[in-house]
Coordinates of C-alpha atoms and ligand atoms in Angstrom, one line a residue:
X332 CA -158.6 98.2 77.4
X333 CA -160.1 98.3 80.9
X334 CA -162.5 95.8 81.9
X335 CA -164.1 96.9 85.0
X336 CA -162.4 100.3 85.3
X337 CA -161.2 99.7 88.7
X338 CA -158.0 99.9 90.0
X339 CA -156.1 99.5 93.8
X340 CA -153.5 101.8 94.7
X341 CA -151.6 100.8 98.1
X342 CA -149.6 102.8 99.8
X343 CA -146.6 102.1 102.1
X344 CA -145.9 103.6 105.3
X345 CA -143.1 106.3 104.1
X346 CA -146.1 107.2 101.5
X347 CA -148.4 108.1 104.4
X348 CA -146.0 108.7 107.0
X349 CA -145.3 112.2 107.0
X350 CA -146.9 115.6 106.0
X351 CA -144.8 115.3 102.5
X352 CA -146.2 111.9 101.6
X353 CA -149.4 113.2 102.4
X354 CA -149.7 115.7 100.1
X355 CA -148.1 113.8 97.4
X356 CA -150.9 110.8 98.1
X357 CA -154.0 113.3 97.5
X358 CA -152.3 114.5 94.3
X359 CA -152.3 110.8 93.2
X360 CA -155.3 109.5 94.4
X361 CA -157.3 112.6 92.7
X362 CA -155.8 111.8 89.4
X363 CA -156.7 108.2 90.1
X364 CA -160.4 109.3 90.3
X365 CA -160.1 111.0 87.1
X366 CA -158.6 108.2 85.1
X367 CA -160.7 105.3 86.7
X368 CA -164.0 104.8 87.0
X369 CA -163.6 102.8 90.4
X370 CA -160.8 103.4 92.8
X371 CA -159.3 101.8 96.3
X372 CA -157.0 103.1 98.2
X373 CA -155.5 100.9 100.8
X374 CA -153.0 101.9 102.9
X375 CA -150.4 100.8 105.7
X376 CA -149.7 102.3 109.1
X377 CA -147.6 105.7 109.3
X378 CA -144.0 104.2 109.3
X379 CA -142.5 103.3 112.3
X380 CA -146.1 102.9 113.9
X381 CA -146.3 99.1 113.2
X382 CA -142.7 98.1 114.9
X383 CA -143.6 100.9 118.1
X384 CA -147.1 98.6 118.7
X385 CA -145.0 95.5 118.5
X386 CA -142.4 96.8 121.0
X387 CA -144.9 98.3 123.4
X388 CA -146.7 95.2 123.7
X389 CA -144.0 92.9 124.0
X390 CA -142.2 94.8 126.5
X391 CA -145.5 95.1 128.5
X392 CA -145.3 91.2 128.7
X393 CA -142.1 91.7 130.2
X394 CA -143.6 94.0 133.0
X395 CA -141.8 97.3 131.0
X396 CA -144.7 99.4 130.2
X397 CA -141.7 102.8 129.1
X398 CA -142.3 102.0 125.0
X399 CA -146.3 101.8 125.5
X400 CA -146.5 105.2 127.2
X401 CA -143.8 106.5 124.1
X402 CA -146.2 104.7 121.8
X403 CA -149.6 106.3 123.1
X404 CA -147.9 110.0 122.9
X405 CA -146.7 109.5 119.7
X406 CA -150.2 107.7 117.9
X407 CA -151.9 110.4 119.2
X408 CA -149.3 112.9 118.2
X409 CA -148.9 112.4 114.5
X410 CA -152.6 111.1 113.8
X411 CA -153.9 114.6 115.2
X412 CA -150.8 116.3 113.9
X413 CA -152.0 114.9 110.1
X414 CA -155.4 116.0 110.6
X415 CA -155.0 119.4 111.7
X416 CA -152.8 119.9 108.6
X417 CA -155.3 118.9 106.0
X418 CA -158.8 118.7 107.5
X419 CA -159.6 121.4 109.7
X420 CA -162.9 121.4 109.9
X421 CA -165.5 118.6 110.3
X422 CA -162.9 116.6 112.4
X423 CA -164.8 115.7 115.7
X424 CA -166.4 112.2 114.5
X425 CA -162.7 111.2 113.1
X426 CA -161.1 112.1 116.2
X427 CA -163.4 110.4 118.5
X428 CA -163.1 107.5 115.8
X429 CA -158.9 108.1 116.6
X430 CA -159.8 108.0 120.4
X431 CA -161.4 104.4 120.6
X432 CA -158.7 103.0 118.8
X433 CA -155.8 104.4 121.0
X434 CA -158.7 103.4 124.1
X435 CA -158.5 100.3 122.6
X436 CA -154.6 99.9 122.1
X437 CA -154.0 100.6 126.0
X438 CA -156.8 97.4 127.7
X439 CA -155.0 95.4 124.9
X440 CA -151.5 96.2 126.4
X441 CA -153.0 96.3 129.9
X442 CA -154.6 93.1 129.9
X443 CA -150.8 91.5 128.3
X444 CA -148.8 93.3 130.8
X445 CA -151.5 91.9 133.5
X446 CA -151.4 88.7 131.7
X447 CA -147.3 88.7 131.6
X448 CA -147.9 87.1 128.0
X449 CA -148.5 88.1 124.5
X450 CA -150.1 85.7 122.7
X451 CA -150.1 85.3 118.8
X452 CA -153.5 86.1 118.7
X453 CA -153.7 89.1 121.4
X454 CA -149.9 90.8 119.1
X455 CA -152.1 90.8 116.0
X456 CA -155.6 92.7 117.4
X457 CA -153.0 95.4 118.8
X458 CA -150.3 95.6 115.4
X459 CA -153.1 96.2 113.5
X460 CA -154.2 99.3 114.4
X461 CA -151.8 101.2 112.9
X462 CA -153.4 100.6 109.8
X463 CA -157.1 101.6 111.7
X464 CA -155.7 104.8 113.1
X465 CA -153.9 105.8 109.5
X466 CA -157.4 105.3 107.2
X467 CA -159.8 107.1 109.0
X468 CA -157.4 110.3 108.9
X469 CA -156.5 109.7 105.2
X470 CA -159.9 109.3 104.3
X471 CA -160.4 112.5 106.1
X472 CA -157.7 114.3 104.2
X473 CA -159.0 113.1 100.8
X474 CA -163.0 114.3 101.6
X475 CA -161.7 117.9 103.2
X476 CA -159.4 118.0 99.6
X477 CA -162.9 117.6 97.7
X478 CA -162.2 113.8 97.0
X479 CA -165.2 112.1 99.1
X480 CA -163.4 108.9 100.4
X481 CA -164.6 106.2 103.7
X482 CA -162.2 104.6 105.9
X483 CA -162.9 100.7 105.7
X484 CA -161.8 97.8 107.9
X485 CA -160.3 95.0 106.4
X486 CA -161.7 92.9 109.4
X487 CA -164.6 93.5 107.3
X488 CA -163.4 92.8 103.7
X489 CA -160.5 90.0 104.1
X490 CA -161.6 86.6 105.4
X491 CA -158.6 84.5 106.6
X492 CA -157.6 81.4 108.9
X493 CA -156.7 81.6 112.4
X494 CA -153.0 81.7 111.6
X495 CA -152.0 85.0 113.4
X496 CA -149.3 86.9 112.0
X497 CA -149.3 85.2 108.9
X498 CA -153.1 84.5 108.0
X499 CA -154.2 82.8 104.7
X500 CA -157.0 84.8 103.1
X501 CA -160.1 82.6 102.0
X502 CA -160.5 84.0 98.5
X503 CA -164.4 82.9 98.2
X504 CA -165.7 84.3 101.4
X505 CA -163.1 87.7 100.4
X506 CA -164.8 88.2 97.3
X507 CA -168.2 88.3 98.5
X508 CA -168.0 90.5 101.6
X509 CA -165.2 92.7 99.7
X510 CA -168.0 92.4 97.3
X511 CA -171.0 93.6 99.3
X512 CA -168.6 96.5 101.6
X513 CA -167.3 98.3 98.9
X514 CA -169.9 98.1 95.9
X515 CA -172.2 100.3 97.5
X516 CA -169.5 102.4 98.4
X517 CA -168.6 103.4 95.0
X518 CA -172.1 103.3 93.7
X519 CA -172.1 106.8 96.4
X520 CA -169.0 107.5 94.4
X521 CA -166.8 107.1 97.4
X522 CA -162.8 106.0 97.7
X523 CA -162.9 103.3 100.2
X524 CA -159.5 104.0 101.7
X525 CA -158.7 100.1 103.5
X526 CA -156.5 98.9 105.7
X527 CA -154.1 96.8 104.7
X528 CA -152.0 94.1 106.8
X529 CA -154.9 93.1 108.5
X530 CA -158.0 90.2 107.9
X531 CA -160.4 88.5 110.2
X532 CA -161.2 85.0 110.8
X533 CA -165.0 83.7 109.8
X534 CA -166.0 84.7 113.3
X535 CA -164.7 88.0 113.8
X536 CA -161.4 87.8 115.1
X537 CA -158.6 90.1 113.9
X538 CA -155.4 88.3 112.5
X539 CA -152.7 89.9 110.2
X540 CA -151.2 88.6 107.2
X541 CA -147.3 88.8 108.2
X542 CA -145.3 92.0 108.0
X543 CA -144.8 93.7 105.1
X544 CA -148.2 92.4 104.1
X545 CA -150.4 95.5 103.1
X546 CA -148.8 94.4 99.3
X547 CA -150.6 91.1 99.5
X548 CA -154.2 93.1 101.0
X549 CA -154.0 95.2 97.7
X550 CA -153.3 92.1 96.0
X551 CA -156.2 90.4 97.1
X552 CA -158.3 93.2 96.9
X553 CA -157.4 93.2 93.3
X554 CA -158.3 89.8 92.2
X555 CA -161.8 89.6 94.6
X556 CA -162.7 93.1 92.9
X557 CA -161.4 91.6 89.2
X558 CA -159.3 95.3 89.2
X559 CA -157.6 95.3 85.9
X560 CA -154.4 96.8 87.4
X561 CA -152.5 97.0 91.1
X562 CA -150.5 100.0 91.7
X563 CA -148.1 99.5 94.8
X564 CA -146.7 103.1 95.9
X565 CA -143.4 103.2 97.6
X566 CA -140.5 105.5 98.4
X567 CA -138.4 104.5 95.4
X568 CA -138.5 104.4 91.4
X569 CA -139.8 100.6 91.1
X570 CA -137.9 97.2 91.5
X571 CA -134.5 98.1 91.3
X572 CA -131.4 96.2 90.3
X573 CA -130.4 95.6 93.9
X574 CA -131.7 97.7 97.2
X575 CA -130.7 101.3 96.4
X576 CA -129.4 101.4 100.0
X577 CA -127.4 98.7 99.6
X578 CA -126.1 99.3 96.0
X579 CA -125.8 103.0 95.0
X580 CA -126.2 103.0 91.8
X581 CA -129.2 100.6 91.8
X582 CA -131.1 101.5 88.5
X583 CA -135.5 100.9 88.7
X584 CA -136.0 97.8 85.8
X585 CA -138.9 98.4 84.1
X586 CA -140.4 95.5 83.3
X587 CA -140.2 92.4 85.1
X588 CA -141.9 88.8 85.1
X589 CA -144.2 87.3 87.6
X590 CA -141.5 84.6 88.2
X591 CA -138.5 86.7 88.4
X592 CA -139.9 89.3 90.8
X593 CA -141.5 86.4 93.0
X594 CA -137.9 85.4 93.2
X595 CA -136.5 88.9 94.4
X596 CA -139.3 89.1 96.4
X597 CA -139.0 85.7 97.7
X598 CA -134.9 86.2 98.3
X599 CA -135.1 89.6 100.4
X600 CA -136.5 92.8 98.4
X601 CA -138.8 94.2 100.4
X602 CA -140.1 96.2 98.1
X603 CA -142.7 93.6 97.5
X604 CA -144.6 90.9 100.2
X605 CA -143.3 87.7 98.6
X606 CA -147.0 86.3 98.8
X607 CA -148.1 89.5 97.1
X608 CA -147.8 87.7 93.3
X609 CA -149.3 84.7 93.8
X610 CA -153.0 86.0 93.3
X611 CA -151.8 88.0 90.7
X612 CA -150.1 85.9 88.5
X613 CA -153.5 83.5 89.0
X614 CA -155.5 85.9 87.8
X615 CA -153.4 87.7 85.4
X616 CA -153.5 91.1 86.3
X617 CA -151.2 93.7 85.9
X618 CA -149.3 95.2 88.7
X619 CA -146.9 98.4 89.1
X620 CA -144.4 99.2 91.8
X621 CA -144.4 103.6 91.8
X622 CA -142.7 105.9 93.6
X623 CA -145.1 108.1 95.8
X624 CA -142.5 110.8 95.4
X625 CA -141.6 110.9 92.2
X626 CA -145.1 110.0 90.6
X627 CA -143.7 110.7 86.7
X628 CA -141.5 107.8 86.6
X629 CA -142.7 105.0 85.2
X630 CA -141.2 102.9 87.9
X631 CA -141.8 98.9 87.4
X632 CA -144.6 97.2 85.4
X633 CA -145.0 93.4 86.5
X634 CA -146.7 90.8 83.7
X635 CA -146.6 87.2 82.3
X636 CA -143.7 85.9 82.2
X637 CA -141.6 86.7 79.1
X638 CA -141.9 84.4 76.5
X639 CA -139.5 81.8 75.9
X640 CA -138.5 83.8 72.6
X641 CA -138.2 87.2 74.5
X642 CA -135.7 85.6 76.5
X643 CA -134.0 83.8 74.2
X644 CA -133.2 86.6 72.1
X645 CA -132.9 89.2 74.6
X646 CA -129.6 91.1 73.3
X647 CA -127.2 90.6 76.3
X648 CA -125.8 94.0 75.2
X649 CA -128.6 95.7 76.7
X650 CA -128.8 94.6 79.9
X651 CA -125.9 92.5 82.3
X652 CA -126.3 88.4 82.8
X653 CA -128.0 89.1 86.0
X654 CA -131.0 91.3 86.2
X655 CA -131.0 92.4 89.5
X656 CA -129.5 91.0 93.2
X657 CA -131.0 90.8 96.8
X658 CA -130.5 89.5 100.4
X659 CA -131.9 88.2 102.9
X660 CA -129.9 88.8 106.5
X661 CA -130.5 87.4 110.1
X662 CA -130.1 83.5 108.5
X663 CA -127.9 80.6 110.0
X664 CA -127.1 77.2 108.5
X665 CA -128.1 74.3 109.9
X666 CA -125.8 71.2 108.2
X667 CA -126.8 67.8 109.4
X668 CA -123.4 65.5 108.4
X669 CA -123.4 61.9 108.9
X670 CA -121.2 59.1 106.7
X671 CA -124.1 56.8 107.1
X672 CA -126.9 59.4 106.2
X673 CA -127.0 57.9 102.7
X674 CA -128.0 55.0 103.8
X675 CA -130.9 56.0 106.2
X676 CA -134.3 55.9 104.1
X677 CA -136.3 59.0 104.3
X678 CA -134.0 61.0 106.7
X679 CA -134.3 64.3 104.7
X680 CA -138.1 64.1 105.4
X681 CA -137.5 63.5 108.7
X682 CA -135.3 66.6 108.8
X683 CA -137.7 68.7 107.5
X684 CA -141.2 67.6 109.1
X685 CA -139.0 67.8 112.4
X686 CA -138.1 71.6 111.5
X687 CA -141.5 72.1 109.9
X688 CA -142.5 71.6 113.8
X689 CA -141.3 74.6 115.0
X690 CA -143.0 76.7 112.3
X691 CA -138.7 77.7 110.8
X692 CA -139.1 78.9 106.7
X693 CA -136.3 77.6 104.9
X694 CA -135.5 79.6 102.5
X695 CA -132.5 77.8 101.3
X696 CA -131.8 73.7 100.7
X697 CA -128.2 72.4 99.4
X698 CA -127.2 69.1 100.0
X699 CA -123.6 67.6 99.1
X700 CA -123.7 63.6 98.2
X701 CA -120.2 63.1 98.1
X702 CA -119.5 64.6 101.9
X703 CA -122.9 63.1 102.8
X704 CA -124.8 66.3 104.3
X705 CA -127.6 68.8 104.2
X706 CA -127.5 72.0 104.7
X707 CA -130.4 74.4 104.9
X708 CA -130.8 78.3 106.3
X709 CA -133.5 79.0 108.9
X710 CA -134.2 82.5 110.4
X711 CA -131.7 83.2 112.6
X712 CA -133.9 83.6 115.9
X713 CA -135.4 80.1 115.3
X714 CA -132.1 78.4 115.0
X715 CA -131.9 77.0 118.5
X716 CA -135.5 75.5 118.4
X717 CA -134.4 73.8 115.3
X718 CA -131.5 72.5 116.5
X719 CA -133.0 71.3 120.0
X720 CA -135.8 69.1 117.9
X721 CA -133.6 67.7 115.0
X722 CA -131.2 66.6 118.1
X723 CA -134.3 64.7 119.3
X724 CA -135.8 63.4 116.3
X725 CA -132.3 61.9 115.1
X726 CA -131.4 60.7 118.1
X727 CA -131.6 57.4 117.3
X728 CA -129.7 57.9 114.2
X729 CA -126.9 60.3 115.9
X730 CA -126.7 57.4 118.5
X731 CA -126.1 54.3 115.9
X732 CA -123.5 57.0 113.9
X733 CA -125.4 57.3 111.3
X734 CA -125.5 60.9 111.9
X735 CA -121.7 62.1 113.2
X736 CA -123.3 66.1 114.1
X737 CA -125.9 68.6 113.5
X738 CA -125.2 71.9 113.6
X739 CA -125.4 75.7 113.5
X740 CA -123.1 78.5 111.5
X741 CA -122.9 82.2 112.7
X742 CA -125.3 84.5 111.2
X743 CA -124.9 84.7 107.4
X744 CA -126.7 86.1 104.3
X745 CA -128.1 84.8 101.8
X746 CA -127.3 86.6 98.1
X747 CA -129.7 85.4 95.3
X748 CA -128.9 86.5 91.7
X749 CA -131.8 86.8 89.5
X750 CA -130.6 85.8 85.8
X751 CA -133.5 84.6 84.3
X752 CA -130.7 84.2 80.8
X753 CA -128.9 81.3 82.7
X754 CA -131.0 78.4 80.8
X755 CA -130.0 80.0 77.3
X756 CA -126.7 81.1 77.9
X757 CA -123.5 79.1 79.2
X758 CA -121.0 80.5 81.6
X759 CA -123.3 82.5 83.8
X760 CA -122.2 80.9 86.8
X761 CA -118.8 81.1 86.2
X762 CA -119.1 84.8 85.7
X763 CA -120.5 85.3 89.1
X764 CA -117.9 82.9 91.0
X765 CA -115.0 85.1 88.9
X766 CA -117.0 88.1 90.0
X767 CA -116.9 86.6 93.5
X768 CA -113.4 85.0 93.6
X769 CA -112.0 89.0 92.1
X770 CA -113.7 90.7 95.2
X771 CA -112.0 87.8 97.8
X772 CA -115.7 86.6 98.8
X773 CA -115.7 83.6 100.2
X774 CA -118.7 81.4 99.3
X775 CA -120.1 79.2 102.2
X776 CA -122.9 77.4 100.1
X777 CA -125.2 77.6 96.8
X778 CA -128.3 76.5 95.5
X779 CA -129.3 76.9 92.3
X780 CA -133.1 77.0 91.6
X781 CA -134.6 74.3 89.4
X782 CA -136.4 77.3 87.9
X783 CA -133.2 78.5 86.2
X784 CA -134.2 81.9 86.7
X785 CA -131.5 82.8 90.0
X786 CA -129.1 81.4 91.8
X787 CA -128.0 81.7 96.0
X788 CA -125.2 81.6 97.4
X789 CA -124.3 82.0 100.7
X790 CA -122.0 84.4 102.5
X791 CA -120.5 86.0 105.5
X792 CA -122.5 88.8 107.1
X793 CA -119.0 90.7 106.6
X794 CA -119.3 90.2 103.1
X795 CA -122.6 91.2 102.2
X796 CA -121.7 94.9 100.8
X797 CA -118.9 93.4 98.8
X798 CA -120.9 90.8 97.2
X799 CA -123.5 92.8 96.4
X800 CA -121.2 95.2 94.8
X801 CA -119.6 92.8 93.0
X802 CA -122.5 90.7 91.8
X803 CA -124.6 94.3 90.7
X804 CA -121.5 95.3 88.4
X805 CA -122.6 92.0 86.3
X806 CA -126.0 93.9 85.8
X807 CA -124.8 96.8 83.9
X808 CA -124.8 97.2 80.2
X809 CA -121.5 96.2 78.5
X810 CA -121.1 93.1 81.2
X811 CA -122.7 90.8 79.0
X812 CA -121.7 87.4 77.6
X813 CA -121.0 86.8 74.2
X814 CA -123.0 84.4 72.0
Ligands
ADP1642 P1 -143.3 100.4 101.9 O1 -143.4 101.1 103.2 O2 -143.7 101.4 100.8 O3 -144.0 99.1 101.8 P2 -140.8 99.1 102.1 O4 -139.8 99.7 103.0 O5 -141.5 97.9 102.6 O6 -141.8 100.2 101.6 O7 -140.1 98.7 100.7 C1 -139.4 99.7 100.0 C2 -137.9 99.5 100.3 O8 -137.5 98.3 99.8 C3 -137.0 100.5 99.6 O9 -136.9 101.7 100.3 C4 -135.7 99.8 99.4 O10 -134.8 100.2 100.4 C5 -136.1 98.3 99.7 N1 -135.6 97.4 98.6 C6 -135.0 96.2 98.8 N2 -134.7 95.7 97.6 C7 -135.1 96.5 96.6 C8 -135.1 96.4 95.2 N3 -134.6 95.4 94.5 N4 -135.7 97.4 94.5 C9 -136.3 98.5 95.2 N5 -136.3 98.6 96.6 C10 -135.7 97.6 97.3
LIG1643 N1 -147.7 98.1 108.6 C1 -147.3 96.7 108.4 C2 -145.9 96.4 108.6 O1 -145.1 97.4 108.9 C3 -147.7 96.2 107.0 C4 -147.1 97.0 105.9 O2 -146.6 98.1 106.0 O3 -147.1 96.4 104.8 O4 -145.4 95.3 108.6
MG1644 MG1 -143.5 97.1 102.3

């Protein structure tokens, strides 16, 4: 039974990118305000709009100002365009509300072409206001379609650190200012309709919380509010069994863990900010992943972990060994090989304070004792800056031959199999490597989680489609082990 009677619906920028999604995100939000007694909506940009503010203002830094003036024309474009469908009259404060923010937008990307630089700091006030511009004009839609609603700023709701692009909300100071904006807010029996992706520091200043992250805002949101459920909206039926446009006959799962979709989330499905469950699992809530277009399907509902028991007598008939498969692209290994590594005390901290330096995630560790090296995957555009300071940092060691060569692969993937049935049940593995051996896929590295629940391997960028393949037949019914 409901607690506080509140819930936070977030939707994603296919939801509210297009006269379609529109439509389909009054429909839900007006149900919402029948079933619940307290309601937020918090939304992303209009898809596409984040990546066209990140091009404009990088290529202004580069003196090419040709994507800021596309940019402009099109914010102004399909703000107005969205407006004029569904709100036609009463729209003069919103669009002067619109025209500050797009005033704004161009003496941010003026003063960084001036400037010939684009700091951390200056890339987040600007990639933020696509979330600005896209509540004010769905608040707008949802009070001209008789559901009174009020565009909020998360600059005035999330507090955060100074890390821009990838800020680290302080949940205390969140819970009282979320606290103190919206309360009154629904006391006038309003919808505040919030921006998500974006924070502020203590003092005012606008930081984001990585891409991807208006998942994690409703998250948050959630837990400071004590909402008893999250409802992310998206443009397919739940967490599916791999990316549907990777896999085409991906099929939605509909009920998952807290640990096994933190690990699909964490190994490359989109579909959810990785940081997103964290804040939920703490505080137990209950989370949903919906389709904005196909609001009847019961899409994915997210919970404590299965019980020991569950799993343990889950009939393998009814599902496949592996639940569902991801990956994450635009990786390279880094292997550090040395006969003498053994031998050196502490050189794996070393490695990894050296790459923690540069500010590289490594989403992948696997080390071999018997050929004496350590491999680990880094994003692919921070490969050379990793290289350049473990070359430094080992020196000494790469000198004296304790170290014989660091180095980087091509681009590869990384292909994580979620089988959360691998502690109970022998022969998983070799069931993938046969599935993986059949299909001719050459397997460059694995690591196998000490949470038993997946299992990565490593693979050619060439082979990405046929692994997938190959590993998502071993999540359909009939695949399943015996005993
Ligand atoms: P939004 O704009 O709603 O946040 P995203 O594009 O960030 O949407 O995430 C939804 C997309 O995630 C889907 O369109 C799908 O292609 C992709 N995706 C990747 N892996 C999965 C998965 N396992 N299940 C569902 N969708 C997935
Ligand atoms: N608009 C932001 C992005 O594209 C945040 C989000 O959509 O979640 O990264
Ligand atoms: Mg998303």
């Amino acid at each position: 039974m409901a607690k506080t009677n509140t819930l936070v619906m977030k939707f994603g920028g296919t939801s509210v990118g297009s006269l379609e999604g529109l439509a389909q995100v009054v429909k839900i939000v007006r149900q919402a305000t029948r079933d619940w007694r307290q309601v937020v909506v918090v939304s992303s940009a209009f898809s596409k709009v984040t990546d066209a503010l990140f091009e404009s203002a990088q290529q202004a830094a580069q003196g090419n100002q040709v994507p800021f003036a596309q940019t402009l024309a099109m914010l102004t474009k399909r703000h107005h365009q969205a407006l004029q469908h569904f709100a036609p009259t009463d729209k003069a404060q919103v669009l002067e509300e619109l025209d500050v923010l797009i005033q704004n937008f161009q003496n941010l990307v003026q003063a960084i072409g001036v400037l010939g630089e684009g700091t951390p700091r200056a890339l987040d006030a600007v990639v933020g206001l696509g979330e600005c511009l896209a509540v004010r004009v769905i608040a707008a839609i949802l009070s001209s379609q008789g559901i009174p609603a009020q565009a909020v700023d998360a600059t005035q709701l999330i507090v955060s650190d100074n890390q821009f692009q990838a800020s680290v909300p302080l949940m205390r100071p969140t819970q009282e200012t979320a606290n103190q904006v919206l309360v009154p807010l629904f006391k006038q029996g309003l919808v505040p309709v919030v921006t998500g992706f974006i924070a502020a520091t203590a003092e005012g200043i606008p930081t984001t919380l990585g891409r991807g992250g208006s998942d994690y805002s409703a998250a948050i949101l959630g837990v400071v509010l004590d909402a008893d459920e999250i409802w992310i909206w998206t443009d397919v039926d739940g967490v599916m069994t791999a990316d549907p446009r990777l896999a085409k006959d991906a099929r939605t799962i509909p009920e998952l863990s807290y640990r096994e979709v933190s690990e699909l989330a964490y190994f490359g499905a989109r579909v959810l900010h990785p940081k997103t469950i964290r804040p939920v699992v703490e505080a137990g809530k209950i989370l949903k992943v919906l389709n904005t277009f196909n609001p009847s399907h019961p899409g994915t509902i997210i919970t404590d972990d299965l019980s020991e028991i569950d799993l343990r007598n889950e009939n393998g008939q009814q599902g496949g060994i592996i639940k569902a498969v991801t990956a994450v692209r635009g990786v390279q290994l880094i292997t550090v090989e040395g006969r003498g590594m053994l031998g050196v005390p502490g050189v794996a901290a070393r490695i990894f304070s050296a790459v923690a330096t540069t500010g590289a995630t490594v989403p992948f560790i696997t080390e071999a004792s018997s050929e004496q090296s350590l491999c680990f995957a880094v994003p692919a555009d921070m490969s050379d800056a990793v290289l350049t300071v473990l070359e430094k940092s080992l020196a000494h060691e790469i000198e004296n031959r304790n170290i014989d060569r660091v180095w980087v692969s091509e681009e590869v993937v990384i292909v994580t199999a979620v089988c959360p049935q691998m502690r109970y049940r022998w022969g998983v593995a070799g069931k993938i490597f046969t599935a993986l051996a059949e299909s001719k896929v050459n397997v460059l590295a694995i690591a196998h989680g000490s949470s038993e629940v997946s299992i990565s391997l490593v693979v050619n960028v060439s082979d990405l489609e046929t692994t997938i393949q190959a590993l998502h037949q071993l999540t359909i019914n009939g695949q399943a082990l015996a005993g």
